[in-house]
Each structure stands twice: as structure tokens, then as C-alpha cells.
Tab-separated table of C-alpha atoms in Angstrom:
chain	number	residue	atom	x	y	z
A	1	MET	CA	0.000	0.000	0.000
A	2	GLU	CA	2.756	2.419	0.881
A	3	HIS	CA	4.442	1.695	-2.434
A	4	SER	CA	1.261	2.407	-4.407
A	5	ASN	CA	0.599	5.634	-2.504
A	6	THR	CA	4.133	6.764	-3.206
A	7	ALA	CA	3.705	6.032	-6.922
A	8	GLU	CA	0.433	7.941	-7.047
A	9	THR	CA	2.005	10.883	-5.251
A	10	SER	CA	4.980	10.978	-7.618
A	11	GLY	CA	2.672	10.676	-10.650
A	12	SER	CA	0.522	13.592	-9.541
A	13	SER	CA	3.627	15.649	-8.841
A	14	ARG	CA	4.922	15.058	-12.355
A	15	GLU	CA	1.534	16.048	-13.823
A	16	HIS	CA	1.525	19.205	-11.707
A	17	LYS	CA	5.065	20.104	-12.859
A	18	ASP	CA	4.141	19.488	-16.487
A	19	GLN	CA	1.126	21.748	-16.138
A	20	LEU	CA	3.244	24.504	-14.576
A	21	ASN	CA	5.811	24.180	-17.347
A	22	ASN	CA	3.098	24.467	-19.994
A	23	ASN	CA	1.676	27.566	-18.330
A	24	ASN	CA	5.127	29.142	-18.133
A	25	ASN	CA	5.768	28.388	-21.806
A	26	ASN	CA	2.446	29.944	-22.792
A	27	ASN	CA	3.197	33.041	-20.723
A	28	ASN	CA	6.649	33.324	-22.294
A	29	ASN	CA	5.169	32.997	-25.786
A	30	ASN	CA	2.602	35.668	-25.057
A	31	ASN	CA	5.279	37.994	-23.697
A	32	ASN	CA	7.494	37.356	-26.704
A	33	ASN	CA	4.630	37.942	-29.134
A	34	ASN	CA	3.751	41.177	-27.384
A	35	GLY	CA	7.280	42.453	-27.679
A	36	TYR	CA	8.481	40.907	-30.921
A	37	ILE	CA	6.963	39.916	-34.274
A	38	TYR	CA	8.657	36.985	-35.922
A	39	PRO	CA	9.565	37.471	-39.598
A	40	SER	CA	7.396	34.519	-40.613
A	41	GLU	CA	4.383	36.385	-39.224
A	42	ILE	CA	4.972	39.499	-41.354
A	43	HIS	CA	2.841	39.680	-44.497
A	44	ILE	CA	3.268	42.639	-46.840
A	45	VAL	CA	0.033	43.322	-48.700
A	46	ALA	CA	-1.291	46.239	-50.720
A	47	PRO	CA	-3.453	48.616	-48.667
A	48	PRO	CA	-7.210	48.336	-49.179
A	49	VAL	CA	-8.709	50.651	-51.766
A	50	GLN	CA	-10.406	52.875	-49.178
A	51	PHE	CA	-7.082	53.505	-47.426
A	52	ARG	CA	-4.970	54.231	-50.492
A	53	ARG	CA	-3.571	57.718	-50.832
A	54	PHE	CA	-3.665	57.685	-54.637
A	55	GLY	CA	-6.406	56.936	-57.123
A	56	ASN	CA	-6.119	54.544	-60.034
A	57	ALA	CA	-3.519	56.077	-62.372
A	58	ALA	CA	-3.882	53.453	-65.119
A	59	ALA	CA	-6.006	55.739	-67.303
A	60	LEU	CA	-3.394	58.504	-67.022
A	61	GLY	CA	-0.574	56.158	-67.991
A	62	LEU	CA	-2.522	54.719	-70.917
A	63	ILE	CA	-3.690	58.017	-72.378
A	64	THR	CA	-0.279	59.703	-72.164
A	65	PHE	CA	1.354	56.681	-73.777
A	66	GLY	CA	-1.387	56.340	-76.395
A	67	ILE	CA	-1.433	59.989	-77.495
A	68	CYS	CA	2.312	60.236	-78.052
A	69	THR	CA	2.608	56.790	-79.644
A	70	PHE	CA	-0.244	57.688	-82.000
A	71	GLN	CA	1.437	60.930	-83.111
A	72	GLU	CA	4.965	59.585	-83.459
A	73	SER	CA	3.764	56.501	-85.358
A	74	MET	CA	1.930	58.663	-87.885
A	75	MET	CA	5.206	60.451	-88.603
A	76	GLN	CA	7.098	57.159	-88.751
A	77	ALA	CA	4.597	55.717	-91.235
A	78	GLY	CA	4.837	58.825	-93.436
A	79	MET	CA	1.261	60.024	-92.886
A	80	SER	CA	0.638	63.672	-93.776
A	81	VAL	CA	4.097	65.081	-92.923
A	82	GLY	CA	6.099	62.563	-94.936
A	83	TYR	CA	8.340	59.713	-93.892
A	84	GLY	CA	10.975	60.561	-91.321
A	85	HIS	CA	9.830	64.161	-90.734
A	86	GLY	CA	8.235	65.975	-87.806
A	87	TYR	CA	9.993	64.206	-84.941
A	88	GLY	CA	11.294	67.502	-83.563
A	89	THR	CA	7.747	68.584	-82.715
A	90	MET	CA	7.479	65.588	-80.363
A	91	THR	CA	10.297	66.759	-78.085
A	92	GLY	CA	8.113	68.660	-75.635
A	93	GLN	CA	5.418	65.995	-75.489
A	94	SER	CA	8.006	63.244	-75.144
A	95	ILE	CA	9.364	64.974	-72.048
A	96	ALA	CA	6.177	66.237	-70.371
A	97	VAL	CA	3.332	63.982	-71.530
A	98	ALA	CA	4.673	60.503	-72.333
A	99	GLY	CA	7.724	61.077	-70.127
A	100	ILE	CA	7.023	62.789	-66.813
A	101	ALA	CA	3.249	62.185	-66.650
A	102	GLN	CA	3.534	58.499	-67.548
A	103	LEU	CA	6.467	58.054	-65.172
A	104	LEU	CA	4.425	59.521	-62.304
A	105	ALA	CA	1.476	57.296	-63.234
A	106	GLY	CA	3.735	54.266	-62.941
A	107	LEU	CA	5.015	55.365	-59.540
A	108	TRP	CA	1.438	55.887	-58.347
A	109	GLN	CA	0.493	52.396	-59.480
A	110	LEU	CA	3.472	50.964	-57.589
A	111	ALA	CA	2.288	52.825	-54.481
A	112	ASN	CA	-1.155	51.306	-55.018
A	113	GLY	CA	0.348	47.807	-55.050
A	114	ASP	CA	-0.013	47.248	-58.826
A	115	THR	CA	3.451	45.953	-59.728
A	116	PHE	CA	2.668	45.094	-63.355
A	117	GLU	CA	1.231	48.431	-64.465
A	118	GLY	CA	3.746	50.254	-62.286
A	119	ALA	CA	6.655	48.539	-64.018
A	120	ALA	CA	5.159	49.094	-67.484
A	121	PHE	CA	4.308	52.789	-67.084
A	122	THR	CA	7.493	53.668	-65.198
A	123	SER	CA	9.787	51.979	-67.709
A	124	PHE	CA	8.069	53.478	-70.757
A	125	GLY	CA	7.825	56.887	-69.101
A	126	ALA	CA	11.564	56.833	-68.488
A	127	SER	CA	12.141	55.741	-72.103
A	128	TRP	CA	10.046	58.575	-73.532
A	129	LEU	CA	11.728	61.052	-71.181
A	130	ALA	CA	15.160	59.919	-72.343
A	131	LYS	CA	14.038	60.131	-75.971
A	132	GLY	CA	12.772	63.670	-75.513
A	133	LEU	CA	15.816	64.887	-73.595
A	134	GLY	CA	18.051	63.376	-76.265
A	135	HIS	CA	16.656	65.867	-78.804
A	136	VAL	CA	17.287	68.864	-76.574
A	137	PRO	CA	20.357	70.843	-77.711
A	138	GLY	CA	23.140	70.827	-75.189
A	139	THR	CA	22.625	67.304	-73.859
A	140	GLY	CA	25.385	65.949	-76.065
A	141	VAL	CA	23.268	63.218	-77.661
A	142	LEU	CA	22.783	64.988	-80.982
A	143	ALA	CA	26.424	66.053	-81.140
A	144	TYR	CA	27.511	62.480	-80.421
A	145	GLN	CA	25.331	61.060	-83.194
A	146	GLN	CA	26.577	63.655	-85.675
A	147	GLY	CA	30.073	62.296	-85.178
A	148	GLU	CA	28.990	58.738	-86.005
A	149	SER	CA	28.386	57.231	-89.398
A	150	PRO	CA	24.722	56.776	-90.457
A	151	GLU	CA	25.153	53.001	-90.389
A	152	THR	CA	26.421	53.083	-86.800
A	153	VAL	CA	23.525	55.287	-85.691
A	154	ARG	CA	21.019	52.970	-87.364
A	155	LYS	CA	22.452	49.871	-85.712
A	156	GLN	CA	22.500	51.614	-82.342
A	157	GLN	CA	18.825	52.382	-82.766
A	158	GLY	CA	18.218	48.765	-83.773
A	159	ILE	CA	19.905	47.471	-80.612
A	160	VAL	CA	17.791	49.780	-78.442
A	161	GLY	CA	14.624	48.682	-80.237
A	162	LEU	CA	15.540	45.004	-79.813
A	163	ALA	CA	15.946	45.385	-76.059
A	164	TRP	CA	12.581	47.099	-75.716
A	165	SER	CA	10.951	44.509	-77.965
A	166	ILE	CA	12.048	41.782	-75.522
A	167	TRP	CA	10.611	43.767	-72.599
A	168	VAL	CA	7.278	44.267	-74.372
A	169	LEU	CA	7.172	40.550	-75.169
A	170	ILE	CA	7.430	39.870	-71.429
A	171	LEU	CA	4.585	42.322	-70.786
A	172	LEU	CA	2.524	40.658	-73.519
A	173	ALA	CA	3.068	37.258	-71.905
A	174	GLY	CA	1.851	38.717	-68.618
A	175	ASN	CA	-1.378	39.816	-70.308
A	176	VAL	CA	-2.461	36.583	-71.983
A	177	LYS	CA	-5.130	36.129	-69.297
A	178	SER	CA	-6.193	39.760	-69.523
A	179	HIS	CA	-8.884	41.170	-71.811
A	180	ILE	CA	-8.504	41.331	-75.574
A	181	ALA	CA	-8.073	45.132	-75.696
A	182	ASN	CA	-4.924	44.838	-73.569
A	183	ILE	CA	-3.583	41.966	-75.657
A	184	VAL	CA	-4.110	43.958	-78.866
A	185	MET	CA	-2.280	46.954	-77.391
A	186	PHE	CA	0.805	45.009	-76.299
A	187	GLY	CA	0.734	42.844	-79.425
A	188	THR	CA	0.757	45.789	-81.822
A	189	LEU	CA	3.390	47.529	-79.680
A	190	ASN	CA	5.626	44.480	-79.929
A	191	LEU	CA	5.158	44.365	-83.703
A	192	GLN	CA	5.944	48.070	-83.961
A	193	LEU	CA	9.227	47.607	-82.128
A	194	ASP	CA	10.102	44.471	-84.114
A	195	PHE	CA	9.552	46.079	-87.511
A	196	SER	CA	11.182	49.360	-86.462
A	197	CYS	CA	14.205	47.455	-85.165
A	198	ALA	CA	14.526	45.470	-88.410
A	199	GLY	CA	13.998	48.581	-90.527
A	200	ALA	CA	16.675	50.528	-88.654
A	201	TRP	CA	19.149	47.658	-88.697
A	202	LEU	CA	18.671	46.866	-92.385
A	203	ASP	CA	17.995	50.446	-93.505
A	204	HIS	CA	14.689	49.282	-94.987
A	205	GLU	CA	12.103	52.042	-95.332
A	206	ARG	CA	9.108	49.748	-95.832
A	207	LEU	CA	9.832	47.812	-92.656
A	208	THR	CA	10.125	51.055	-90.702
A	209	LYS	CA	6.849	52.325	-92.168
A	210	ALA	CA	5.155	49.038	-91.296
A	211	GLY	CA	6.337	49.522	-87.728
A	212	GLY	CA	4.767	52.979	-87.798
A	213	TRP	CA	1.409	51.527	-88.847
A	214	PHE	CA	1.497	48.987	-86.023
A	215	GLY	CA	2.348	51.799	-83.610
A	216	PHE	CA	-0.581	53.810	-84.989
A	217	PHE	CA	-3.021	51.047	-84.037
A	218	CYS	CA	-1.199	50.533	-80.737
A	219	GLY	CA	-1.784	54.180	-79.842
A	220	LEU	CA	-5.458	53.877	-80.727
A	221	SER	CA	-5.848	50.742	-78.607
A	222	ALA	CA	-4.102	52.429	-75.656
A	223	MET	CA	-6.512	55.362	-75.858
A	224	TYR	CA	-9.424	52.915	-76.059
A	225	ASN	CA	-8.189	51.117	-72.934
A	226	ALA	CA	-8.022	54.463	-71.126
A	227	ALA	CA	-11.547	55.293	-72.269
A	228	ALA	CA	-12.769	51.900	-71.039
A	229	ILE	CA	-11.519	52.801	-67.546
A	230	LEU	CA	-12.955	56.321	-67.508
A	231	LEU	CA	-16.295	55.678	-69.204
A	232	ASN	CA	-18.628	53.417	-67.259
A	233	GLU	CA	-22.277	53.177	-66.299
A	234	GLU	CA	-21.798	55.800	-63.572
A	235	ASN	CA	-20.880	58.590	-66.014
A	236	PHE	CA	-21.738	57.088	-69.415
A	237	TRP	CA	-24.585	55.133	-70.948
A	238	PHE	CA	-22.737	51.791	-70.874
A	239	ASN	CA	-19.383	50.150	-70.176
A	240	LEU	CA	-17.057	49.996	-73.141
A	241	PRO	CA	-16.435	46.351	-74.101
A	242	VAL	CA	-12.859	45.154	-73.677
A	243	GLY	CA	-13.338	41.465	-74.503
A	244	ASN	CA	-12.960	39.532	-71.260
A	245	TRP	CA	-12.237	36.019	-72.479
A	246	TYR	CA	-10.604	34.261	-69.539
A	247	ALA	CA	-11.919	33.480	-66.075
A	248	PRO	CA	-10.119	31.634	-63.269
A	249	LYS	CA	-11.475	28.242	-62.270
A	250	SER	CA	-12.820	29.771	-59.052
A	251	LEU	CA	-15.213	31.854	-61.192
A	252	LYS	CA	-16.240	28.948	-63.396
A	253	HIS	CA	-19.922	28.063	-63.238
A	254	ASP	CA	-21.254	24.533	-63.122
A	255	GLY	CA	-21.608	23.098	-66.592
A	256	ASP	CA	-19.008	25.371	-68.186
A	257	GLU	CA	-16.418	23.718	-70.365
A	258	GLU	CA	-12.688	24.124	-69.922
A	259	GLY	CA	-11.131	26.986	-71.828
A	260	LEU	CA	-12.716	30.339	-72.593
A	261	TYR	CA	-15.338	31.972	-70.422
A	262	ASP	CA	-17.222	35.237	-70.536
A	263	VAL	CA	-17.145	37.272	-67.346
């Protein structure tokens, strides 16, 4: 009997110690959590719409890009002013409209948590800004090109166009699940850069003009995308169609087939 009582006493003592240890561990965890946040518990997310400091700048980025692309492409294709003429008139708009305004739109989208549009608008805004500043006397760009042979200048332009064509191809791949209006815009932009690059590299006027025509339709599609954001049922008679063709599986209704859906 004494042996059994001793065993029961020791067993209850161990249970009591285990309970105290568990309580102490819980208290320590609570104290640690109150004073320190573990890195695994930190989640960086975009702020909710109602708490964002900036509005949606996508329409601003699209319209500034579309207007300047539309104008420059008309000159590149030889519409009205003749092939290869009129680029000097784009200097101011390249700096202020497609450059600074589009660059700011990209930064606003990054602040809103939209990495894709932020990267697109910021990169193209910086490109247009560099293009405009390059035509300003005193920057050294024009004087540098005047010292080069025409063939060297053409191939330099071709290399620049090739690099941007690769970047636009990446953006196009990131839009394959977007609406058709976006796909058309990035698709025609990629074709513009491809044909312009080939035309500059090979000194082929028809290829360069073809690139101008693709850029012309790219500018129109960019302006249409901006209009689709600004014009809706709240301030217009209807929403402009953009051609939503893809829906995630979570939005798929019962009985729908795999592939294309209308949303």
C-alpha cells in the first residue's frame, strides 16, 4: 500500500510540474509575441482601396502613352508630314506627356500595389523622357550622333529597339489572361518595335513604315483602354467592351467547359 501511494504521489507531482511548465511556456510565448513579431508572421500586402492615398492612375498612364505613340507613329509611317519628318515637334510631349506624366502614373500604381502596371508605365515613361531629352540641344546626344556614321547610328537604334521589344514581349506574356483590348495593345506595340528594329538595322524604309502603322493602331488601342476605364455606367450610358475572355477556375460556373469563359 505504501508503495502504491508513493507512486500515485509521484505521478501527480509530475503532472503538476508538467502543467506549470506548460503555463510558463504559454506566458513566455505571449510575452514574446507582445514584444516581438517573428519574420514569418509578417505579411506585406497592398493597402485596401479605401485607405490608399492615390487613385487609379492606369487611365493617365494609358492616355499619355497612347497619345504620343499615336502621333509619333503617324510620322514614322509617313502620314501627312512625310516619312521621317516631324519628330522635332514631339520633343516637348516626349518629355512632359509621355515622359514625366507616364512616369508619375507608374510610380502611383506601384504605391497602389499594382506591380505590373507600375513597371510598365514607369519603364516606358523613363524611355520617352530619355528620348525627348536626347533631342534637346546641349545634352550631347545629338552632337555624339553627328560624329557617327549613319550606319552606326542605325544599328545603335536597332539594338535599343531590340531590347525594348524583348521587354514588351514579357509584358505581352503577362497579359495573356487579360482582356482582348490589352492583348491587342501590347501585341501591336511588340510588332511596332520588331519592324522598327529590323527597318533601322537593315535600312529598310518599308519595314520602318510598317512599324509605324502597327504603332498607330497601338496608340489607338491604348486610348481605347483608357476610355474603357474612364467611361462606365456611372458617367456614361454603358461600359465599353474590352473582350474579357478568360476566367479563373474559381469563377467557373457549373456546366461550363474548360477553356474560354465570358465574365
